[in-house]
Each structure stands twice: as structure tokens, then as C-alpha cells.
């Protein structure tokens, strides 16, 4: 299995930027399609973005399209989420996740999860 550790969260003002990282260890990182999800207090975990194993195909939720970009560097066993033009409604715990085959947008389709990193956007 693969172990995942997120980093890069923090407090930022509205309109600012953050870059989240998800470092993988254990099994070969490039064997896994990856995704970012987020969960705000009192809400269900929601899809943010996903990327295939090679990084050639991505999908982003409509709520973040044009502001967030998912990418990965398999040589570094790391996935990223560049977040620009942040809004207060982006405040949540952000999780990275991995699955053994193709892109997916629902949490139940992912087998492995990190512990999450908090992103807080102040107005």
C-alpha cells in the first residue's frame, strides 16, 4: 500500500495563494491515480481535483476550476494542488487520496488517504 502525507496548509487572506503537497511512500507512486478532497465543518467530504497516473489527464470541480491546479511529479513521489484566488468558502481540511486505477471523483472510490491539512481563508 501507499502512505500519504499532506503539507502546505495554513491561514491566508482572501485572494491569496497556497500550494499543497502530498508526499507518497511505500508502493510505487506512479502506480496510483490521485485526488484532492476537502471537508468543511458540518459538511460532507467533497471532490476538488483528480489526476491520472502519468499526470496527462486531470479533472477539477466546477467550484475550483480556473483557480486551482492539480499536478504531480512522479520522480519526487509528490502531488500538488496550486490554489490561487482563494475564497473564504475554500476553508476546509484538505485530503489527498490514491487509488489503483483511473480517475475518480467520489471519496468511496479511493483506497488510501492522508491525514489532512487545514486551509483557512480569512475575509
Short mmCIF file of C-alpha atoms in Angstrom, two decimals:
data_model
loop_
_atom_site.label_atom_id
_atom_site.label_comp_id
_atom_site.label_asym_id
_atom_site.label_seq_id
_atom_site.Cartn_x
_atom_site.Cartn_y
_atom_site.Cartn_z
CA UNK A 1 0.00 0.00 0.00
CA UNK A 2 0.96 3.66 -0.26
CA UNK A 3 1.28 6.11 2.63
CA UNK A 4 0.30 9.74 2.03
CA UNK A 5 1.28 12.88 3.93
CA UNK A 6 -0.13 16.33 3.12
CA UNK A 7 1.59 19.62 3.83
CA UNK A 8 1.35 23.27 2.88
CA UNK A 9 -1.88 24.29 4.55
CA UNK A 10 -2.23 27.45 6.60
CA UNK A 11 -4.01 30.76 7.06
CA UNK A 12 -4.26 33.10 4.10
CA UNK A 13 -6.29 36.18 3.22
CA UNK A 14 -8.97 36.06 0.54
CA UNK A 15 -7.39 36.45 -2.88
CA UNK A 16 -4.16 34.83 -1.76
CA UNK A 17 -2.48 31.60 -2.81
CA UNK A 18 -1.26 28.37 -1.27
CA UNK A 19 0.35 25.23 -2.67
CA UNK A 20 -0.47 21.94 -1.04
CA UNK A 21 1.78 18.93 -1.38
CA UNK A 22 1.05 15.25 -0.94
CA UNK A 23 4.09 13.03 -0.49
CA UNK A 24 3.73 9.33 -1.13
CA UNK A 25 5.82 6.46 0.21
CA UNK A 26 5.64 2.72 0.15
CA UNK A 27 4.47 1.28 -3.14
CA UNK A 28 5.40 2.89 -6.48
CA UNK A 29 3.76 6.30 -6.51
CA UNK A 30 3.20 6.30 -10.27
CA UNK A 31 1.00 3.21 -9.97
CA UNK A 32 -1.77 5.31 -8.41
CA UNK A 33 -4.27 7.79 -9.69
CA UNK A 34 -4.58 10.59 -7.15
CA UNK A 35 -7.13 13.07 -5.92
CA UNK A 36 -7.68 16.01 -3.63
CA UNK A 37 -10.78 16.30 -1.48
CA UNK A 38 -11.85 18.76 1.19
CA UNK A 39 -14.17 18.76 4.16
CA UNK A 40 -15.53 21.80 5.92
CA UNK A 41 -17.04 21.60 9.43
CA UNK A 42 -20.51 20.07 9.32
CA UNK A 43 -20.25 19.21 5.64
CA UNK A 44 -19.54 16.07 3.66
CA UNK A 45 -16.18 15.45 2.08
CA UNK A 46 -16.20 16.87 -1.44
CA UNK A 47 -14.17 16.36 -4.56
CA UNK A 48 -11.67 19.05 -5.55
CA UNK A 49 -9.46 17.60 -8.30
CA UNK A 50 -8.00 14.36 -9.63
CA UNK A 51 -5.08 13.31 -11.81
CA UNK A 52 -4.25 10.10 -13.61
CA UNK A 53 -1.14 8.03 -13.04
CA UNK A 54 1.04 9.73 -15.62
CA UNK A 55 -0.28 13.23 -15.00
CA UNK A 56 -1.56 13.56 -18.56
CA UNK A 57 -5.21 13.84 -17.59
CA UNK A 58 -6.81 15.96 -14.87
CA UNK A 59 -10.28 16.96 -13.76
CA UNK A 60 -11.29 19.81 -11.45
CA UNK A 61 -14.53 20.53 -9.62
CA UNK A 62 -16.52 23.41 -11.08
CA UNK A 63 -16.15 25.32 -7.81
CA UNK A 64 -12.36 25.50 -8.20
CA UNK A 65 -11.93 25.41 -11.97
CA UNK A 66 -9.72 28.25 -13.16
CA UNK A 67 -8.38 28.87 -9.63
CA UNK A 68 -6.87 25.53 -8.54
CA UNK A 69 -4.49 23.29 -10.49
CA UNK A 70 -3.60 19.70 -9.69
CA UNK A 71 -0.25 18.29 -10.80
CA UNK A 72 2.19 15.57 -9.88
CA UNK A 73 5.90 14.79 -10.09
CA UNK A 74 6.34 11.03 -10.06
CA UNK A 75 10.12 11.36 -9.82
CA UNK A 76 9.58 13.09 -6.48
CA UNK A 77 6.65 10.89 -5.40
CA UNK A 78 4.63 14.05 -4.85
CA UNK A 79 1.31 15.50 -5.94
CA UNK A 80 0.45 19.19 -5.71
CA UNK A 81 -2.56 21.46 -5.55
CA UNK A 82 -1.84 25.06 -6.52
CA UNK A 83 -4.63 27.21 -5.10
CA UNK A 84 -4.99 30.79 -6.33
CA UNK A 85 -7.65 33.46 -5.77
CA UNK A 86 -8.68 31.76 -2.55
CA UNK A 87 -12.10 32.49 -1.10
CA UNK A 88 -13.43 32.09 2.46
CA UNK A 89 -15.61 29.23 1.21
CA UNK A 90 -12.43 27.30 0.37
CA UNK A 91 -11.79 26.94 4.09
CA UNK A 92 -11.62 23.22 4.91
CA UNK A 93 -9.37 20.32 5.76
CA UNK A 94 -7.79 19.17 2.51
CA UNK A 95 -7.05 15.48 1.98
CA UNK A 96 -5.09 13.68 -0.68
CA UNK A 97 -6.11 10.21 -1.74
CA UNK A 98 -4.88 7.41 -4.00
CA UNK A 99 -6.50 4.60 -5.95
CA UNK A 100 -5.11 1.79 -8.03
CA UNK A 101 -6.70 2.54 -11.40
CA UNK A 102 -8.21 5.51 -13.22
CA UNK A 103 -9.57 8.91 -12.29
CA UNK A 104 -12.46 9.06 -9.86
CA UNK A 105 -14.39 11.88 -8.24
CA UNK A 106 -16.09 10.22 -5.28
CA UNK A 107 -14.39 9.55 -1.95
CA UNK A 108 -15.55 5.93 -1.75
CA UNK A 109 -13.56 5.11 -4.89
CA UNK A 110 -10.24 5.85 -3.16
CA UNK A 111 -8.36 3.28 -1.14
CA UNK A 112 -5.69 5.34 0.63
CA UNK A 113 -5.90 8.66 2.44
CA UNK A 114 -3.62 11.15 4.10
CA UNK A 115 -4.31 12.76 7.46
CA UNK A 116 -5.33 16.12 6.02
CA UNK A 117 -4.04 19.67 6.19
CA UNK A 118 -6.06 22.69 7.30
CA UNK A 119 -6.61 25.60 4.93
CA UNK A 120 -8.23 28.71 6.38
CA UNK A 121 -9.09 31.69 4.20
CA UNK A 122 -9.96 34.90 6.01
CA UNK A 123 -12.18 37.58 4.50
#
